[in-house]
Tab-separated table of C-alpha atoms in Angstrom:
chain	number	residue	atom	x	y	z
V	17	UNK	CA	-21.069	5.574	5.068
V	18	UNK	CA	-21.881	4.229	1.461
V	19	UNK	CA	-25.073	3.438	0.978
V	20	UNK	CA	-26.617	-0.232	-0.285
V	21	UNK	CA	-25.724	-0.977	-3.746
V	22	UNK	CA	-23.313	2.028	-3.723
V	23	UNK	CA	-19.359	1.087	-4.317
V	24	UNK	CA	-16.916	3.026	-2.003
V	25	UNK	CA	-13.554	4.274	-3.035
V	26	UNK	CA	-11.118	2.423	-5.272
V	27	UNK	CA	-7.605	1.381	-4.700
V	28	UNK	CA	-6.186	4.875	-5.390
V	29	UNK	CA	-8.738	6.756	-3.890
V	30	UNK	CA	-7.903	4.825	-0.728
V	31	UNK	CA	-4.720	5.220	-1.079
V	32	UNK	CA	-4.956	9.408	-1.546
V	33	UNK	CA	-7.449	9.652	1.834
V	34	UNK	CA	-4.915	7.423	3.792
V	35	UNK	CA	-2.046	10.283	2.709
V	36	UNK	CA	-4.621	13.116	3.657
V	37	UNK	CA	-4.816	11.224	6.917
V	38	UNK	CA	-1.483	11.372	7.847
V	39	UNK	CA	-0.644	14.871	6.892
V	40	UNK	CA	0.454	16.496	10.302
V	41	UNK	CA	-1.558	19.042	12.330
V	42	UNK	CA	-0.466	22.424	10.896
V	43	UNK	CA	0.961	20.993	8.016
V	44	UNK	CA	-0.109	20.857	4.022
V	45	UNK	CA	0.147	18.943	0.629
V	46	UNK	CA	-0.629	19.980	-2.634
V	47	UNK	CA	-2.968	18.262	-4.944
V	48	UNK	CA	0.763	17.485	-7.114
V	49	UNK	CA	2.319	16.532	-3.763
V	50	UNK	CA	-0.092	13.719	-2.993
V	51	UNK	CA	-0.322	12.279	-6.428
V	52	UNK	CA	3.756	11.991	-6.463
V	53	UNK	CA	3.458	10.252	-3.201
V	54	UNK	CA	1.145	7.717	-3.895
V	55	UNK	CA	3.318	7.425	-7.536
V	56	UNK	CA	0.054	7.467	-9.503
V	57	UNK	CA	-2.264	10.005	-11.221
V	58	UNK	CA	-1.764	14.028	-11.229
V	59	UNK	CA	-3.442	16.767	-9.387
V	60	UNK	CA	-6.801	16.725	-10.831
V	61	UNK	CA	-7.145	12.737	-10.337
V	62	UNK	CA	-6.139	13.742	-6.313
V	63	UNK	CA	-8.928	16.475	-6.784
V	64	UNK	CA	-11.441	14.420	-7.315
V	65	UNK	CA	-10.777	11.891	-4.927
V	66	UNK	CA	-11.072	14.559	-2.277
V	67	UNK	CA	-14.465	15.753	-3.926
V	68	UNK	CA	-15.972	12.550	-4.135
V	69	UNK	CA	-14.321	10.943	-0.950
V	70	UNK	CA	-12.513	13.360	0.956
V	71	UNK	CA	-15.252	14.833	3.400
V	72	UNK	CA	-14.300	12.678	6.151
V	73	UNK	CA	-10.307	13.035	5.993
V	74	UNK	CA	-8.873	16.628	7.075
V	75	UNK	CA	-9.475	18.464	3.640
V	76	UNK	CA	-7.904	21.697	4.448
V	77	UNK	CA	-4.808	20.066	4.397
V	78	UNK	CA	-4.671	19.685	0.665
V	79	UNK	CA	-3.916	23.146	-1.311
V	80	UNK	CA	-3.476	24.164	-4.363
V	81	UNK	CA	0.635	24.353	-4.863
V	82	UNK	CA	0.502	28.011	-4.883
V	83	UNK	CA	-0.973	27.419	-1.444
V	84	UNK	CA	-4.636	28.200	-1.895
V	85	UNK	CA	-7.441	26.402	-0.314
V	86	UNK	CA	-9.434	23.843	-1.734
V	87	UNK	CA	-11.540	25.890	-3.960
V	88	UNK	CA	-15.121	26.669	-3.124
V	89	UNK	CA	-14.030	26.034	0.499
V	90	UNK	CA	-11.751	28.608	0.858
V	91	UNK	CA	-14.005	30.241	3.706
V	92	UNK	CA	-14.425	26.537	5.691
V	93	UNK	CA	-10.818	26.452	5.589
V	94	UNK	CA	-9.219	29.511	7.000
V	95	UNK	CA	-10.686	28.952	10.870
V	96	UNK	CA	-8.588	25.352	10.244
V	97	UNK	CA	-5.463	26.304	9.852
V	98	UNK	CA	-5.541	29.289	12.378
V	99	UNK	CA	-6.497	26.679	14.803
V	100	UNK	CA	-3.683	24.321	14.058
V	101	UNK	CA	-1.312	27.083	13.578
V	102	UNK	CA	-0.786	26.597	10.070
V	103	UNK	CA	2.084	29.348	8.718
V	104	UNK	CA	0.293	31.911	6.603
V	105	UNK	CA	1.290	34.177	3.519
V	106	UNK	CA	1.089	37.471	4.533
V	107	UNK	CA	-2.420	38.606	4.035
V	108	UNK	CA	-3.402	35.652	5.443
V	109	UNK	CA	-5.710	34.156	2.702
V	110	UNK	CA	-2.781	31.564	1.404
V	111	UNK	CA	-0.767	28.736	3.580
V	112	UNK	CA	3.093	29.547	3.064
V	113	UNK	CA	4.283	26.363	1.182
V	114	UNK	CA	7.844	26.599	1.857
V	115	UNK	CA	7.516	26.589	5.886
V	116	UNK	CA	4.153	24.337	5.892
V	117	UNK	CA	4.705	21.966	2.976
V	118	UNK	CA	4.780	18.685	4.052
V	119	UNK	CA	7.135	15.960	2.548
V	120	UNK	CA	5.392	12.777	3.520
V	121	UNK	CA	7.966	11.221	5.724
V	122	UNK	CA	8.972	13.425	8.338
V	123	UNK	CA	6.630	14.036	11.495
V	124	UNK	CA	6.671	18.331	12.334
């Protein structure tokens, strides 16, 4: 909820959280990903939509390309994706990109 006085997101900031939202269950984007999607912007821009904005929209879901979690939140993360059966590097502390990437299009 935005408070009194406050203005919520933008037009692209929308746009980014309504991407985040439809990432699948299981599934990922990268920062890059999402910002090629929408057409607009670049990682960092998507970054800081998701800091400023993203707290209600499934976070975890958005990595780093080389498949890290959001950083900082690396800890929260981890329980998410074992929970939604996210596939996992080995070691367990990156998502595997090739098999979770999502494209945007395709459901699963």
């Amino acid at each position: 909820m935005v408070a009194a006085g406050e203005a919520g997101p933008d037009e692209y900031s929308e746009e980014v959280l309504a991407v985040v939202e439809d990432i699948p269950s299981g599934r990922v984007m990268s920062y890059g990903d999402i910002a090629e999607y929408v057409g607009r912007g670049g990682p960092r821009q998507v970054g800081t939509v998701m800091s400023t904005w993203g707290g209600g929209v499934p976070w975890w879901r958005v990595v780093r390309s080389d498949g890290r979690p959001p950083s900082g939140h690396e800890v929260r993360a981890l329980p998410h994706y074992a929970a939604e059966g996210t596939p996992m590097r080995s070691g367990g502390d990156r998502v595997d990109m090739r098999r979770a990437r999502w494209d945007g299009h395709s459901r699963g």
